[in-house]
Amino acid sequence: MNYKVAVIPGDGIGPEIITEARKVLDKIGEKYGHTFEYQELLMGGCSIDAYGEPLTDETLEKARASDSVLLGAVGGDVGKSGWYELPPDKRPEAGLLKIRKGLGLYANIRPAVLFDELSGACPLKEDITNGGFDFVVMRELTGGLYFGERKTIEENGIMKAIDTLTYDENEIRRIARWGFDVAMKRNKKVCSVDKANVLDSSRLWRKVVKEVSEEYPEVELSDMLVDNCAMQIVRDPKQFDVILTENMFGDILSDEASMVTGSIGMLSSASLGATKLGLYEPSHGSAPDIAGQDKANPLATILSAAMMLRYSFDLEKEADAIEDAVKQVLKEGYRTGDIMDNGKTLVGTKQMGDLVAAHIK
Ligand code: NAD
């Protein structure tokens, strides 16, 4: 098959890590008989320099016309770069909001994978993490408290702030379907997280998720209150496969889940919408402190490319091949600086990409 991939290297380490992800995708293409046709697009600081805005409408159109989008990272050193003297809607990160909105992305997946080989970086006790863990947090991205009506008023001389948390059943249903679809590609378990003992929106969430689960008889559904979930992620992360939750709970839980895996250079992510077109990117930023020095860990971006194969292109075997290659390279002791440990072999960005590509089976 031929796939059209819009590639947005962005700023800082973005171009370096994207180059390595392309290297690995090309190796997959060669081995499995696919072609990836890349179209490089500008977003972030580099687009501000070229066009005066972080994402032009023309660029967004090109991204929309692709089969999927692979993004490096955008932004510069906030203290040094002139980009941050611009109004907020003209700064590099405004491009991120515009592309997510423009592509209609409402589901975010952040995997929390502890590779056995990197368990030393995990802040949890060894008896909890033995054997590693592997779950994803699926977060609703466009509804809930962050998008509800808000205001600050003064009543009888007292300041009062009001935020509203709203979900309708359609918003819940569409993210729930993604949650179950993703579980079908994994270990077929969904844990739906809410605060149904207090919130009406959570009670509706629970009801709709239960209805959707009936379309997926193979997937085991459980419900958990968000406070308990926050505890369970550090007490027993192995119990989870897909954590499905609303926007604010997902914001908090996905950061907690990332933290327990240890290294920022390993964290991939995907944002999905109504179609197969998704946006795949590492969870980290553009790391201007190490840009251009061949020090960045490209694995989060390479693992994001694997997610793109799995979720946008339904190429399961090929996605597995990338993840297995990453595991094998780690097993053989190769590390970039951010995950370096005693007795391991330090490699740069390019060599890490070469190694993963060479291990694709
Ligand atoms: P950051 O994630 O870029 O860096 C934090 C620290 O982690 C730095 O020390 C960096 O060197 C290190 N790091 C990050 N990724 C790494 C990798 N792949 N390999 C090795 N080390 C890595 O966060 P920051 O410093 O707060 O932000 C820098 C810029 O990135 C800012 O302009 C910020 O707005 C932007 N940003 C962009 C995104 C995005 O594009 N999605 C996300 C977060 C931050």
Short mmCIF file of C-alpha atoms and ligand atoms in Angstrom, two decimals:
data_model
loop_
_atom_site.label_atom_id
_atom_site.label_comp_id
_atom_site.label_asym_id
_atom_site.label_seq_id
_atom_site.Cartn_x
_atom_site.Cartn_y
_atom_site.Cartn_z
CA MET A 1 0.00 0.00 0.00
CA ASN A 2 0.95 3.62 -0.45
CA TYR A 3 0.39 6.00 2.48
CA LYS A 4 0.57 9.77 2.35
CA VAL A 5 2.17 11.02 5.54
CA ALA A 6 2.31 14.72 6.35
CA VAL A 7 5.51 15.22 8.28
CA ILE A 8 5.94 18.24 10.52
CA PRO A 9 9.47 18.30 11.94
CA GLY A 10 8.90 21.60 13.80
CA ASP A 11 11.62 23.23 15.88
CA GLY A 12 14.53 22.32 18.16
CA ILE A 13 15.16 18.58 18.16
CA GLY A 14 12.04 18.06 16.01
CA PRO A 15 13.87 17.68 12.66
CA GLU A 16 16.44 15.28 14.17
CA ILE A 17 13.92 12.91 15.74
CA ILE A 18 11.63 12.99 12.71
CA THR A 19 14.53 11.99 10.44
CA GLU A 20 15.03 8.87 12.56
CA ALA A 21 11.32 8.00 12.57
CA ARG A 22 11.29 8.28 8.77
CA LYS A 23 14.34 6.04 8.58
CA VAL A 24 12.46 3.37 10.55
CA LEU A 25 9.25 3.80 8.52
CA ASP A 26 11.24 3.43 5.30
CA LYS A 27 12.72 0.21 6.61
CA ILE A 28 9.21 -1.04 7.37
CA GLY A 29 8.17 -0.07 3.84
CA GLU A 30 11.08 -1.99 2.37
CA LYS A 31 10.46 -5.14 4.44
CA TYR A 32 6.67 -5.21 4.23
CA GLY A 33 6.08 -3.79 0.76
CA HIS A 34 4.59 -0.37 1.57
CA THR A 35 5.54 3.09 0.43
CA PHE A 36 5.34 6.11 2.67
CA GLU A 37 5.06 9.27 0.66
CA TYR A 38 6.13 12.18 2.86
CA GLN A 39 5.09 15.76 2.53
CA GLU A 40 7.13 18.05 4.79
CA LEU A 41 5.15 20.90 6.33
CA LEU A 42 6.13 23.85 8.49
CA MET A 43 4.57 24.48 11.87
CA GLY A 44 5.71 26.31 15.00
CA GLY A 45 8.64 28.73 15.14
CA CYS A 46 9.94 27.78 11.68
CA SER A 47 6.53 28.66 10.20
CA ILE A 48 6.54 32.00 12.07
CA ASP A 49 9.93 32.75 10.51
CA ALA A 50 8.72 31.76 7.03
CA TYR A 51 5.13 33.02 7.00
CA GLY A 52 4.60 35.12 10.14
CA GLU A 53 2.23 32.61 11.75
CA PRO A 54 2.66 29.24 13.45
CA LEU A 55 0.36 27.30 11.09
CA THR A 56 -1.05 28.68 7.86
CA ASP A 57 -4.45 27.63 6.52
CA GLU A 58 -2.71 26.20 3.43
CA THR A 59 -0.50 24.00 5.59
CA LEU A 60 -3.50 22.82 7.60
CA GLU A 61 -5.27 21.94 4.32
CA LYS A 62 -2.28 19.87 3.23
CA ALA A 63 -2.27 18.05 6.58
CA ARG A 64 -5.99 17.38 6.17
CA ALA A 65 -5.44 15.92 2.73
CA SER A 66 -2.90 13.38 4.02
CA ASP A 67 -3.58 9.91 5.45
CA SER A 68 -1.90 10.81 8.71
CA VAL A 69 0.34 13.38 10.36
CA LEU A 70 3.64 12.74 12.11
CA LEU A 71 4.88 15.63 14.23
CA GLY A 72 8.23 16.27 15.94
CA ALA A 73 7.84 19.18 18.37
CA VAL A 74 7.41 22.92 18.20
CA GLY A 75 8.67 25.85 20.23
CA GLY A 76 11.91 27.38 21.31
CA ASP A 77 13.66 28.61 24.40
CA VAL A 78 10.98 30.79 25.98
CA GLY A 79 13.54 33.15 27.56
CA LYS A 80 15.68 33.61 24.43
CA SER A 81 13.47 33.19 21.41
CA GLY A 82 11.69 36.21 19.93
CA TRP A 83 8.72 33.95 19.13
CA TYR A 84 7.45 34.45 22.69
CA GLU A 85 7.25 38.20 22.35
CA LEU A 86 4.39 37.68 19.87
CA PRO A 87 0.74 37.63 21.01
CA PRO A 88 -0.32 34.19 22.34
CA ASP A 89 -2.20 33.21 19.16
CA LYS A 90 0.93 33.85 17.07
CA ARG A 91 3.35 31.84 19.21
CA PRO A 92 4.67 28.42 18.11
CA GLU A 93 2.37 26.34 20.37
CA ALA A 94 -0.72 28.04 18.90
CA GLY A 95 -0.02 25.89 15.84
CA LEU A 96 -0.61 22.78 17.94
CA LEU A 97 -4.05 23.94 19.07
CA LYS A 98 -4.96 24.96 15.53
CA ILE A 99 -3.95 21.66 13.97
CA ARG A 100 -5.75 19.57 16.64
CA LYS A 101 -8.89 21.61 16.16
CA GLY A 102 -8.54 21.77 12.37
CA LEU A 103 -8.22 18.00 12.09
CA GLY A 104 -11.18 17.46 14.45
CA LEU A 105 -9.16 15.38 16.91
CA TYR A 106 -11.06 14.53 20.07
CA ALA A 107 -9.32 11.45 21.47
CA ASN A 108 -5.81 11.42 22.87
CA ILE A 109 -3.90 8.23 23.60
CA ARG A 110 -0.82 8.30 25.79
CA PRO A 111 0.82 4.94 26.34
CA ALA A 112 2.52 4.27 29.65
CA VAL A 113 4.97 1.49 28.92
CA LEU A 114 7.71 0.47 31.29
CA PHE A 115 10.25 -1.46 29.26
CA ASP A 116 11.81 -4.07 31.50
CA GLU A 117 15.26 -2.84 30.44
CA LEU A 118 14.52 0.69 31.73
CA SER A 119 12.94 -0.29 35.02
CA GLY A 120 15.78 1.51 36.85
CA ALA A 121 14.31 4.84 35.69
CA CYS A 122 10.91 4.07 37.23
CA PRO A 123 10.26 5.77 40.57
CA LEU A 124 8.06 2.88 41.78
CA LYS A 125 9.34 -0.01 43.90
CA GLU A 126 10.71 -3.02 42.05
CA ASP A 127 8.13 -5.45 43.43
CA ILE A 128 5.41 -3.28 41.85
CA THR A 129 7.07 -2.93 38.45
CA ASN A 130 8.67 -6.35 38.04
CA GLY A 131 8.15 -7.50 34.46
CA GLY A 132 7.22 -3.97 33.31
CA PHE A 133 3.75 -2.65 32.53
CA ASP A 134 1.95 -1.48 29.45
CA PHE A 135 -1.27 0.52 29.45
CA VAL A 136 -2.71 3.55 27.69
CA VAL A 137 -4.65 6.53 28.94
CA MET A 138 -7.36 7.51 26.47
CA ARG A 139 -8.47 11.06 27.19
CA GLU A 140 -11.36 13.03 25.73
CA LEU A 141 -9.80 16.20 24.31
CA THR A 142 -12.47 18.68 23.29
CA GLY A 143 -15.18 18.71 25.95
CA GLY A 144 -15.64 18.91 29.70
CA LEU A 145 -14.46 21.53 32.12
CA TYR A 146 -11.79 23.05 29.89
CA PHE A 147 -14.33 23.93 27.20
CA GLY A 148 -17.40 24.71 29.31
CA GLU A 149 -18.81 28.14 30.00
CA ARG A 150 -16.81 30.09 32.54
CA LYS A 151 -17.01 33.45 34.20
CA THR A 152 -15.81 35.44 37.16
CA ILE A 153 -18.35 37.71 38.82
CA GLU A 154 -18.70 39.81 41.91
CA GLU A 155 -21.68 39.12 44.15
CA ASN A 156 -22.30 41.29 47.21
CA GLY A 157 -18.66 42.39 47.18
CA ILE A 158 -17.37 38.78 46.97
CA MET A 159 -15.53 37.52 43.91
CA LYS A 160 -16.87 34.29 42.52
CA ALA A 161 -15.53 32.12 39.65
CA ILE A 162 -17.66 29.59 37.79
CA ASP A 163 -16.52 26.81 35.45
CA THR A 164 -18.98 24.37 33.95
CA LEU A 165 -18.43 20.73 33.11
CA THR A 166 -20.64 19.60 30.25
CA TYR A 167 -20.73 16.43 28.19
CA ASP A 168 -23.45 15.26 25.88
CA GLU A 169 -24.04 11.60 25.14
CA ASN A 170 -22.64 11.86 21.58
CA GLU A 171 -19.33 13.26 22.81
CA ILE A 172 -19.08 10.39 25.27
CA ARG A 173 -20.14 7.76 22.76
CA ARG A 174 -17.54 8.69 20.14
CA ILE A 175 -14.59 8.65 22.56
CA ALA A 176 -15.89 5.45 24.19
CA ARG A 177 -15.89 3.76 20.76
CA TRP A 178 -12.23 4.72 20.31
CA GLY A 179 -11.51 3.34 23.77
CA PHE A 180 -13.05 -0.02 22.90
CA ASP A 181 -11.49 -0.07 19.41
CA VAL A 182 -8.07 0.48 20.92
CA ALA A 183 -8.72 -2.20 23.56
CA MET A 184 -9.59 -4.63 20.74
CA LYS A 185 -6.08 -4.10 19.38
CA ARG A 186 -4.58 -4.61 22.84
CA ASN A 187 -5.56 -6.82 25.80
CA LYS A 188 -9.31 -6.21 25.55
CA LYS A 189 -9.80 -4.47 28.88
CA VAL A 190 -11.30 -1.01 29.38
CA CYS A 191 -11.32 0.72 32.74
CA SER A 192 -13.64 3.71 32.52
CA VAL A 193 -12.69 6.38 35.03
CA ASP A 194 -15.15 8.93 36.40
CA LYS A 195 -16.45 10.54 39.56
CA ALA A 196 -19.96 9.08 39.36
CA ASN A 197 -20.44 9.27 43.14
CA VAL A 198 -20.55 13.08 42.80
CA LEU A 199 -20.93 14.34 39.24
CA ASP A 200 -23.93 14.11 36.92
CA SER A 201 -21.63 14.28 33.89
CA SER A 202 -19.84 11.20 35.26
CA ARG A 203 -23.11 9.33 35.73
CA LEU A 204 -23.98 9.99 32.09
CA TRP A 205 -20.42 9.00 31.13
CA ARG A 206 -20.79 5.69 32.95
CA LYS A 207 -24.20 4.95 31.39
CA VAL A 208 -23.08 5.69 27.81
CA VAL A 209 -19.80 3.79 28.16
CA LYS A 210 -21.80 0.78 29.41
CA GLU A 211 -24.10 1.02 26.36
CA VAL A 212 -21.14 1.21 23.98
CA SER A 213 -19.53 -1.78 25.70
CA GLU A 214 -22.45 -3.90 24.52
CA GLU A 215 -21.15 -3.45 20.96
CA TYR A 216 -17.84 -5.00 22.10
CA PRO A 217 -18.69 -8.27 23.89
CA GLU A 218 -15.05 -9.40 23.82
CA VAL A 219 -13.88 -6.40 25.86
CA GLU A 220 -14.05 -6.52 29.64
CA LEU A 221 -15.33 -3.23 31.09
CA SER A 222 -14.77 -2.00 34.62
CA ASP A 223 -15.52 1.37 36.24
CA MET A 224 -13.24 3.16 38.67
CA LEU A 225 -13.49 6.44 40.53
CA VAL A 226 -10.79 8.88 39.54
CA ASP A 227 -9.32 9.25 43.04
CA ASN A 228 -8.93 5.51 43.29
CA CYS A 229 -7.40 5.37 39.78
CA ALA A 230 -4.76 7.93 40.77
CA MET A 231 -3.79 5.60 43.62
CA GLN A 232 -3.96 2.40 41.57
CA ILE A 233 -1.56 3.76 38.92
CA VAL A 234 1.20 3.88 41.55
CA ARG A 235 0.02 0.86 43.55
CA ASP A 236 -0.55 -1.66 40.76
CA PRO A 237 -0.11 -0.26 37.21
CA LYS A 238 -0.07 -3.77 35.73
CA GLN A 239 -3.84 -4.10 36.25
CA PHE A 240 -4.60 -1.60 33.46
CA ASP A 241 -4.91 -1.99 29.71
CA VAL A 242 -6.99 1.01 28.47
CA ILE A 243 -7.96 3.74 30.93
CA LEU A 244 -10.82 5.66 29.31
CA THR A 245 -11.65 9.03 30.78
CA GLU A 246 -12.85 12.60 30.28
CA ASN A 247 -10.71 15.64 29.59
CA MET A 248 -9.59 16.93 32.98
CA PHE A 249 -9.22 13.54 34.65
CA GLY A 250 -7.26 12.38 31.60
CA ASP A 251 -5.02 15.44 31.70
CA ILE A 252 -3.97 14.61 35.24
CA LEU A 253 -3.88 10.81 34.98
CA SER A 254 -1.89 10.80 31.72
CA ASP A 255 0.83 12.93 33.31
CA GLU A 256 0.88 10.66 36.34
CA ALA A 257 1.09 7.63 34.06
CA SER A 258 3.98 9.19 32.11
CA MET A 259 5.87 9.90 35.30
CA VAL A 260 5.80 6.30 36.44
CA THR A 261 7.51 5.18 33.23
CA GLY A 262 10.57 7.28 34.06
CA SER A 263 11.84 8.87 30.84
CA ILE A 264 10.36 11.67 28.78
CA GLY A 265 12.32 10.58 25.70
CA MET A 266 10.31 7.33 25.51
CA LEU A 267 6.74 8.67 25.60
CA SER A 268 4.70 8.53 22.43
CA SER A 269 1.19 9.86 21.83
CA ALA A 270 -1.64 9.87 19.32
CA SER A 271 -4.64 12.12 18.78
CA LEU A 272 -7.58 10.73 16.84
CA GLY A 273 -10.89 11.95 15.49
CA ALA A 274 -13.83 10.73 13.46
CA THR A 275 -11.70 9.34 10.63
CA LYS A 276 -8.51 7.31 10.44
CA LEU A 277 -6.46 10.49 10.05
CA GLY A 278 -4.53 10.95 13.28
CA LEU A 279 -1.77 13.14 14.67
CA TYR A 280 1.18 11.25 16.12
CA GLU A 281 3.87 12.94 18.19
CA PRO A 282 6.20 12.40 21.11
CA SER A 283 4.91 13.74 24.44
CA HIS A 284 8.02 15.83 25.01
CA GLY A 285 8.78 19.31 23.68
CA SER A 286 11.41 20.64 21.31
CA ALA A 287 14.25 20.46 23.88
CA PRO A 288 16.13 23.52 22.61
CA ASP A 289 18.87 22.85 25.18
CA ILE A 290 20.08 19.81 23.22
CA ALA A 291 18.94 20.69 19.68
CA GLY A 292 21.41 20.05 16.86
CA GLN A 293 23.78 18.06 19.09
CA ASP A 294 22.79 14.50 18.15
CA LYS A 295 21.73 13.95 21.78
CA ALA A 296 17.93 13.66 21.51
CA ASN A 297 16.29 10.33 22.14
CA PRO A 298 14.29 9.56 18.96
CA LEU A 299 12.43 6.57 20.48
CA ALA A 300 9.27 8.45 21.52
CA THR A 301 8.88 9.63 17.92
CA ILE A 302 9.69 6.20 16.51
CA LEU A 303 7.11 4.65 18.87
CA SER A 304 4.61 7.33 17.77
CA ALA A 305 5.20 6.20 14.18
CA ALA A 306 4.39 2.65 15.32
CA MET A 307 1.11 3.94 16.75
CA MET A 308 0.37 5.59 13.42
CA LEU A 309 0.79 2.24 11.66
CA ARG A 310 -1.48 0.53 14.21
CA TYR A 311 -4.29 3.07 14.59
CA SER A 312 -4.40 4.96 11.29
CA PHE A 313 -3.27 2.27 8.85
CA ASP A 314 -4.29 -0.95 10.68
CA LEU A 315 -0.78 -2.33 10.12
CA GLU A 316 -0.52 -4.43 13.27
CA LYS A 317 2.44 -6.62 12.29
CA GLU A 318 4.43 -3.62 11.16
CA ALA A 319 3.69 -1.70 14.39
CA ASP A 320 4.75 -4.75 16.42
CA ALA A 321 7.95 -4.94 14.36
CA ILE A 322 8.91 -1.40 15.37
CA GLU A 323 8.10 -1.96 19.04
CA ASP A 324 10.02 -5.25 19.06
CA ALA A 325 13.01 -3.57 17.41
CA VAL A 326 13.01 -0.84 20.10
CA LYS A 327 12.88 -3.47 22.85
CA GLN A 328 15.71 -5.42 21.26
CA VAL A 329 17.95 -2.37 20.93
CA LEU A 330 17.35 -1.53 24.60
CA LYS A 331 18.00 -5.15 25.55
CA GLU A 332 21.35 -5.03 23.77
CA GLY A 333 22.26 -2.11 26.04
CA TYR A 334 22.12 0.90 23.69
CA ARG A 335 21.01 4.15 25.34
CA THR A 336 20.78 7.84 24.49
CA GLY A 337 21.96 10.23 27.23
CA ASP A 338 18.54 10.70 28.85
CA ILE A 339 18.17 6.96 29.61
CA MET A 340 21.87 6.17 30.07
CA ASP A 341 22.83 3.79 32.86
CA ASN A 342 26.03 2.19 34.16
CA GLY A 343 27.49 -0.44 31.88
CA LYS A 344 25.36 0.55 28.88
CA THR A 345 26.49 1.87 25.49
CA LEU A 346 25.88 5.57 24.87
CA VAL A 347 24.65 6.38 21.37
CA GLY A 348 23.46 9.55 19.62
CA THR A 349 20.17 10.28 17.90
CA LYS A 350 21.29 9.02 14.48
CA GLN A 351 22.86 5.83 15.75
CA MET A 352 19.74 5.03 17.79
CA GLY A 353 17.64 5.43 14.64
CA ASP A 354 20.06 3.25 12.65
CA LEU A 355 19.96 0.55 15.31
CA VAL A 356 16.16 0.43 15.44
CA ALA A 357 15.96 0.34 11.63
CA ALA A 358 18.54 -2.45 11.53
CA HIS A 359 16.53 -4.52 14.03
CA ILE A 360 13.28 -4.41 12.04
CA LYS A 361 12.35 -8.00 11.24
P1 NAD B 1 10.94 19.65 26.75
O1 NAD B 1 10.13 18.40 26.77
O2 NAD B 1 11.32 20.16 25.41
O3 NAD B 1 12.30 19.41 27.57
C1 NAD B 1 12.33 19.10 28.96
C2 NAD B 1 13.68 18.41 29.28
O4 NAD B 1 13.65 17.08 28.73
C3 NAD B 1 14.89 19.10 28.65
O5 NAD B 1 15.98 19.00 29.52
C4 NAD B 1 15.16 18.30 27.40
O6 NAD B 1 16.51 18.31 27.00
C5 NAD B 1 14.70 16.91 27.79
N1 NAD B 1 14.16 16.16 26.65
C6 NAD B 1 12.96 16.35 26.05
N2 NAD B 1 12.83 15.52 25.04
C7 NAD B 1 13.95 14.77 24.98
C8 NAD B 1 14.41 13.74 24.13
N3 NAD B 1 13.68 13.28 23.11
N4 NAD B 1 15.62 13.20 24.36
C9 NAD B 1 16.38 13.63 25.38
N5 NAD B 1 16.00 14.59 26.23
C10 NAD B 1 14.81 15.17 26.01
O7 NAD B 1 10.15 20.73 27.59
P2 NAD B 1 10.47 22.28 27.83
O8 NAD B 1 11.93 22.47 27.98
O9 NAD B 1 9.55 22.68 28.90
O10 NAD B 1 9.98 22.99 26.50
C11 NAD B 1 10.84 23.34 25.40
C12 NAD B 1 9.99 23.90 24.28
O11 NAD B 1 9.12 22.88 23.78
C13 NAD B 1 9.07 25.04 24.72
O12 NAD B 1 9.05 26.00 23.69
C14 NAD B 1 7.72 24.38 24.88
O13 NAD B 1 6.66 25.27 24.74
C15 NAD B 1 7.76 23.36 23.76
N6 NAD B 1 6.85 22.21 23.93
C16 NAD B 1 6.31 21.70 22.80
C17 NAD B 1 5.50 20.58 22.87
C18 NAD B 1 4.97 20.00 21.58
O14 NAD B 1 5.45 20.36 20.52
N7 NAD B 1 4.00 19.11 21.65
C19 NAD B 1 5.26 19.95 24.09
C20 NAD B 1 5.86 20.48 25.24
C21 NAD B 1 6.68 21.61 25.15
#
